[in-house]
Amino acid sequence: QVQLVESGGGLVQAGGSLRLSCAASGRTFSSYTMGWFRQAPGTEREFVAAIRRSGGRADYADSVKGRFTSSRDNAKNTVYLQMNSLKPEDTGVYYCAAKRVVLTIRGNDYNYWGQGTQVTVSS
């Protein structure tokens, strides 16, 4: 069982930056692929980023490539999402999620979810 708690959301102007954190419980954090997803009102949840168990290269949605960076610190059981050059269309609730082993970008493949943190980007 993994419990996830996101933090770091808030209100920011377009062009600004935010850093989201997701703290995980448990002693096997390094065995989980960690994903970030977001959902804006009235829209489907969408994939944002995912990072492999050991860290290193992450996968990103085309809409955030070059602006967002995911990283993790397995010693601290924490995954991060650095968001730069934010746009109003980045507004939504951001969720971190965990799944064992293989990285995928499909939300339904993830077994554990945080409660979400709101990100609002004003124009």
PDB file of C-alpha atoms in Angstrom:
ATOM      1  CA  GLN A   1       0.000   0.000   0.000  1.00  0.00           C
ATOM      2  CA  VAL A   2       1.268   3.447  -0.926  1.00  0.00           C
ATOM      3  CA  GLN A   3      -0.139   6.746   0.253  1.00  0.00           C
ATOM      4  CA  LEU A   4       0.623   9.857  -1.749  1.00  0.00           C
ATOM      5  CA  VAL A   5       0.353  13.494  -0.702  1.00  0.00           C
ATOM      6  CA  GLU A   6       0.851  16.320  -3.180  1.00  0.00           C
ATOM      7  CA  SER A   7       1.822  19.873  -2.303  1.00  0.00           C
ATOM      8  CA  GLY A   8       3.074  23.017  -3.982  1.00  0.00           C
ATOM      9  CA  GLY A   9       0.087  24.073  -6.023  1.00  0.00           C
ATOM     10  CA  GLY A  10      -1.176  27.634  -6.109  1.00  0.00           C
ATOM     11  CA  LEU A  11      -1.986  30.663  -8.197  1.00  0.00           C
ATOM     12  CA  VAL A  12       0.663  31.973 -10.569  1.00  0.00           C
ATOM     13  CA  GLN A  13       0.754  34.363 -13.503  1.00  0.00           C
ATOM     14  CA  ALA A  14       1.392  33.129 -17.004  1.00  0.00           C
ATOM     15  CA  GLY A  15       5.101  32.689 -17.560  1.00  0.00           C
ATOM     16  CA  GLY A  16       5.717  31.870 -13.930  1.00  0.00           C
ATOM     17  CA  SER A  17       6.889  28.691 -12.252  1.00  0.00           C
ATOM     18  CA  LEU A  18       5.714  26.250  -9.628  1.00  0.00           C
ATOM     19  CA  ARG A  19       7.249  23.150  -8.132  1.00  0.00           C
ATOM     20  CA  LEU A  20       4.946  20.351  -7.094  1.00  0.00           C
ATOM     21  CA  SER A  21       6.009  17.689  -4.631  1.00  0.00           C
ATOM     22  CA  CYS A  22       4.512  14.307  -3.940  1.00  0.00           C
ATOM     23  CA  ALA A  23       5.526  12.517  -0.757  1.00  0.00           C
ATOM     24  CA  ALA A  24       4.987   8.782  -0.582  1.00  0.00           C
ATOM     25  CA  SER A  25       4.647   6.506   2.399  1.00  0.00           C
ATOM     26  CA  GLY A  26       6.186   3.075   2.580  1.00  0.00           C
ATOM     27  CA  ARG A  27       9.620   1.549   2.249  1.00  0.00           C
ATOM     28  CA  THR A  28       9.390   0.433  -1.378  1.00  0.00           C
ATOM     29  CA  PHE A  29       9.095   3.799  -3.117  1.00  0.00           C
ATOM     30  CA  SER A  30      11.949   2.969  -5.469  1.00  0.00           C
ATOM     31  CA  SER A  31       9.974   0.063  -6.904  1.00  0.00           C
ATOM     32  CA  TYR A  32       7.249   2.359  -8.242  1.00  0.00           C
ATOM     33  CA  THR A  33       7.029   4.281 -11.445  1.00  0.00           C
ATOM     34  CA  MET A  34       5.618   7.696 -10.553  1.00  0.00           C
ATOM     35  CA  GLY A  35       3.267   9.615 -12.792  1.00  0.00           C
ATOM     36  CA  TRP A  36       1.759  13.074 -12.889  1.00  0.00           C
ATOM     37  CA  PHE A  37      -1.695  13.686 -14.304  1.00  0.00           C
ATOM     38  CA  ARG A  38      -3.965  16.697 -14.393  1.00  0.00           C
ATOM     39  CA  GLN A  39      -7.618  17.436 -14.839  1.00  0.00           C
ATOM     40  CA  ALA A  40      -9.242  20.729 -15.711  1.00  0.00           C
ATOM     41  CA  PRO A  41     -12.955  21.331 -15.039  1.00  0.00           C
ATOM     42  CA  GLY A  42     -15.126  19.608 -17.586  1.00  0.00           C
ATOM     43  CA  THR A  43     -12.256  17.713 -19.170  1.00  0.00           C
ATOM     44  CA  GLU A  44     -10.822  14.232 -18.994  1.00  0.00           C
ATOM     45  CA  ARG A  45      -7.822  13.500 -16.824  1.00  0.00           C
ATOM     46  CA  GLU A  46      -4.669  13.693 -18.909  1.00  0.00           C
ATOM     47  CA  PHE A  47      -1.139  12.437 -18.636  1.00  0.00           C
ATOM     48  CA  VAL A  48       1.522  15.025 -17.858  1.00  0.00           C
ATOM     49  CA  ALA A  49       4.746  13.183 -16.978  1.00  0.00           C
ATOM     50  CA  ALA A  50       6.102   9.922 -15.628  1.00  0.00           C
ATOM     51  CA  ILE A  51       9.467   8.994 -14.229  1.00  0.00           C
ATOM     52  CA  ARG A  52      11.075   5.604 -13.963  1.00  0.00           C
ATOM     53  CA  ARG A  53      11.837   3.854 -10.716  1.00  0.00           C
ATOM     54  CA  SER A  54      15.507   4.795 -10.675  1.00  0.00           C
ATOM     55  CA  GLY A  55      14.928   8.353 -11.860  1.00  0.00           C
ATOM     56  CA  GLY A  56      16.773   9.576 -14.905  1.00  0.00           C
ATOM     57  CA  ARG A  57      14.822  10.048 -18.113  1.00  0.00           C
ATOM     58  CA  ALA A  58      11.160  10.857 -17.767  1.00  0.00           C
ATOM     59  CA  ASP A  59       8.381  10.825 -20.353  1.00  0.00           C
ATOM     60  CA  TYR A  60       6.273  13.920 -20.963  1.00  0.00           C
ATOM     61  CA  ALA A  61       3.105  14.909 -22.723  1.00  0.00           C
ATOM     62  CA  ASP A  62       3.818  16.931 -25.849  1.00  0.00           C
ATOM     63  CA  SER A  63       2.000  19.901 -24.337  1.00  0.00           C
ATOM     64  CA  VAL A  64       4.545  20.220 -21.508  1.00  0.00           C
ATOM     65  CA  LYS A  65       7.793  19.092 -23.133  1.00  0.00           C
ATOM     66  CA  GLY A  66      10.546  21.611 -22.644  1.00  0.00           C
ATOM     67  CA  ARG A  67       8.647  23.365 -19.851  1.00  0.00           C
ATOM     68  CA  PHE A  68       8.076  20.704 -17.186  1.00  0.00           C
ATOM     69  CA  THR A  69      10.657  18.463 -15.540  1.00  0.00           C
ATOM     70  CA  SER A  70       9.965  15.503 -13.314  1.00  0.00           C
ATOM     71  CA  SER A  71      12.539  14.224 -10.848  1.00  0.00           C
ATOM     72  CA  ARG A  72      12.590  12.001  -7.800  1.00  0.00           C
ATOM     73  CA  ASP A  73      14.570  11.483  -4.637  1.00  0.00           C
ATOM     74  CA  ASN A  74      14.173   7.881  -3.589  1.00  0.00           C
ATOM     75  CA  ALA A  75      15.938   8.535  -0.294  1.00  0.00           C
ATOM     76  CA  LYS A  76      13.198  11.015   0.579  1.00  0.00           C
ATOM     77  CA  ASN A  77      10.315   9.041  -0.974  1.00  0.00           C
ATOM     78  CA  THR A  78       9.432  12.125  -2.980  1.00  0.00           C
ATOM     79  CA  VAL A  79       8.770  12.932  -6.606  1.00  0.00           C
ATOM     80  CA  TYR A  80       8.774  16.448  -8.021  1.00  0.00           C
ATOM     81  CA  LEU A  81       7.297  18.269 -10.976  1.00  0.00           C
ATOM     82  CA  GLN A  82       9.045  21.524 -11.841  1.00  0.00           C
ATOM     83  CA  MET A  83       6.747  23.596 -14.015  1.00  0.00           C
ATOM     84  CA  ASN A  84       8.194  26.573 -15.886  1.00  0.00           C
ATOM     85  CA  SER A  85       6.749  28.966 -18.457  1.00  0.00           C
ATOM     86  CA  LEU A  86       3.276  28.181 -17.215  1.00  0.00           C
ATOM     87  CA  LYS A  87       0.301  28.886 -19.446  1.00  0.00           C
ATOM     88  CA  PRO A  88      -3.366  29.385 -18.579  1.00  0.00           C
ATOM     89  CA  GLU A  89      -4.102  26.035 -20.228  1.00  0.00           C
ATOM     90  CA  ASP A  90      -1.943  24.356 -17.573  1.00  0.00           C
ATOM     91  CA  THR A  91      -4.634  25.163 -15.019  1.00  0.00           C
ATOM     92  CA  GLY A  92      -6.130  22.144 -13.281  1.00  0.00           C
ATOM     93  CA  VAL A  93      -5.861  19.743 -10.396  1.00  0.00           C
ATOM     94  CA  TYR A  94      -2.567  17.900 -10.514  1.00  0.00           C
ATOM     95  CA  TYR A  95      -2.343  14.362  -9.213  1.00  0.00           C
ATOM     96  CA  CYS A  96       0.609  12.131  -8.605  1.00  0.00           C
ATOM     97  CA  ALA A  97       0.166   8.423  -9.009  1.00  0.00           C
ATOM     98  CA  ALA A  98       2.188   5.262  -8.510  1.00  0.00           C
ATOM     99  CA  LYS A  99       2.389   1.922 -10.238  1.00  0.00           C
ATOM    100  CA  ARG A 100       4.812  -0.948 -10.016  1.00  0.00           C
ATOM    101  CA  VAL A 101       7.556  -1.558 -12.514  1.00  0.00           C
ATOM    102  CA  VAL A 102       6.906  -0.535 -16.116  1.00  0.00           C
ATOM    103  CA  LEU A 103       6.289   3.082 -17.042  1.00  0.00           C
ATOM    104  CA  THR A 104       3.035   3.772 -18.866  1.00  0.00           C
ATOM    105  CA  ILE A 105       1.130   6.947 -19.627  1.00  0.00           C
ATOM    106  CA  ARG A 106      -2.326   5.506 -19.072  1.00  0.00           C
ATOM    107  CA  GLY A 107      -3.940   6.656 -15.871  1.00  0.00           C
ATOM    108  CA  ASN A 108      -5.896   3.425 -15.498  1.00  0.00           C
ATOM    109  CA  ASP A 109      -2.610   1.542 -15.120  1.00  0.00           C
ATOM    110  CA  TYR A 110      -1.767   3.401 -11.917  1.00  0.00           C
ATOM    111  CA  ASN A 111      -2.845   1.836  -8.658  1.00  0.00           C
ATOM    112  CA  TYR A 112      -2.321   4.614  -6.129  1.00  0.00           C
ATOM    113  CA  TRP A 113      -3.326   8.264  -6.323  1.00  0.00           C
ATOM    114  CA  GLY A 114      -2.886  11.370  -4.241  1.00  0.00           C
ATOM    115  CA  GLN A 115      -5.678  13.773  -3.402  1.00  0.00           C
ATOM    116  CA  GLY A 116      -4.490  16.370  -5.916  1.00  0.00           C
ATOM    117  CA  THR A 117      -3.261  19.933  -5.708  1.00  0.00           C
ATOM    118  CA  GLN A 118      -4.790  22.881  -7.545  1.00  0.00           C
ATOM    119  CA  VAL A 119      -2.707  24.843 -10.020  1.00  0.00           C
ATOM    120  CA  THR A 120      -4.201  28.016 -11.421  1.00  0.00           C
ATOM    121  CA  VAL A 121      -2.403  30.073 -14.057  1.00  0.00           C
ATOM    122  CA  SER A 122      -3.784  33.522 -14.709  1.00  0.00           C
ATOM    123  CA  SER A 123      -3.373  35.316 -18.021  1.00  0.00           C
TER     124      SER A 123
END
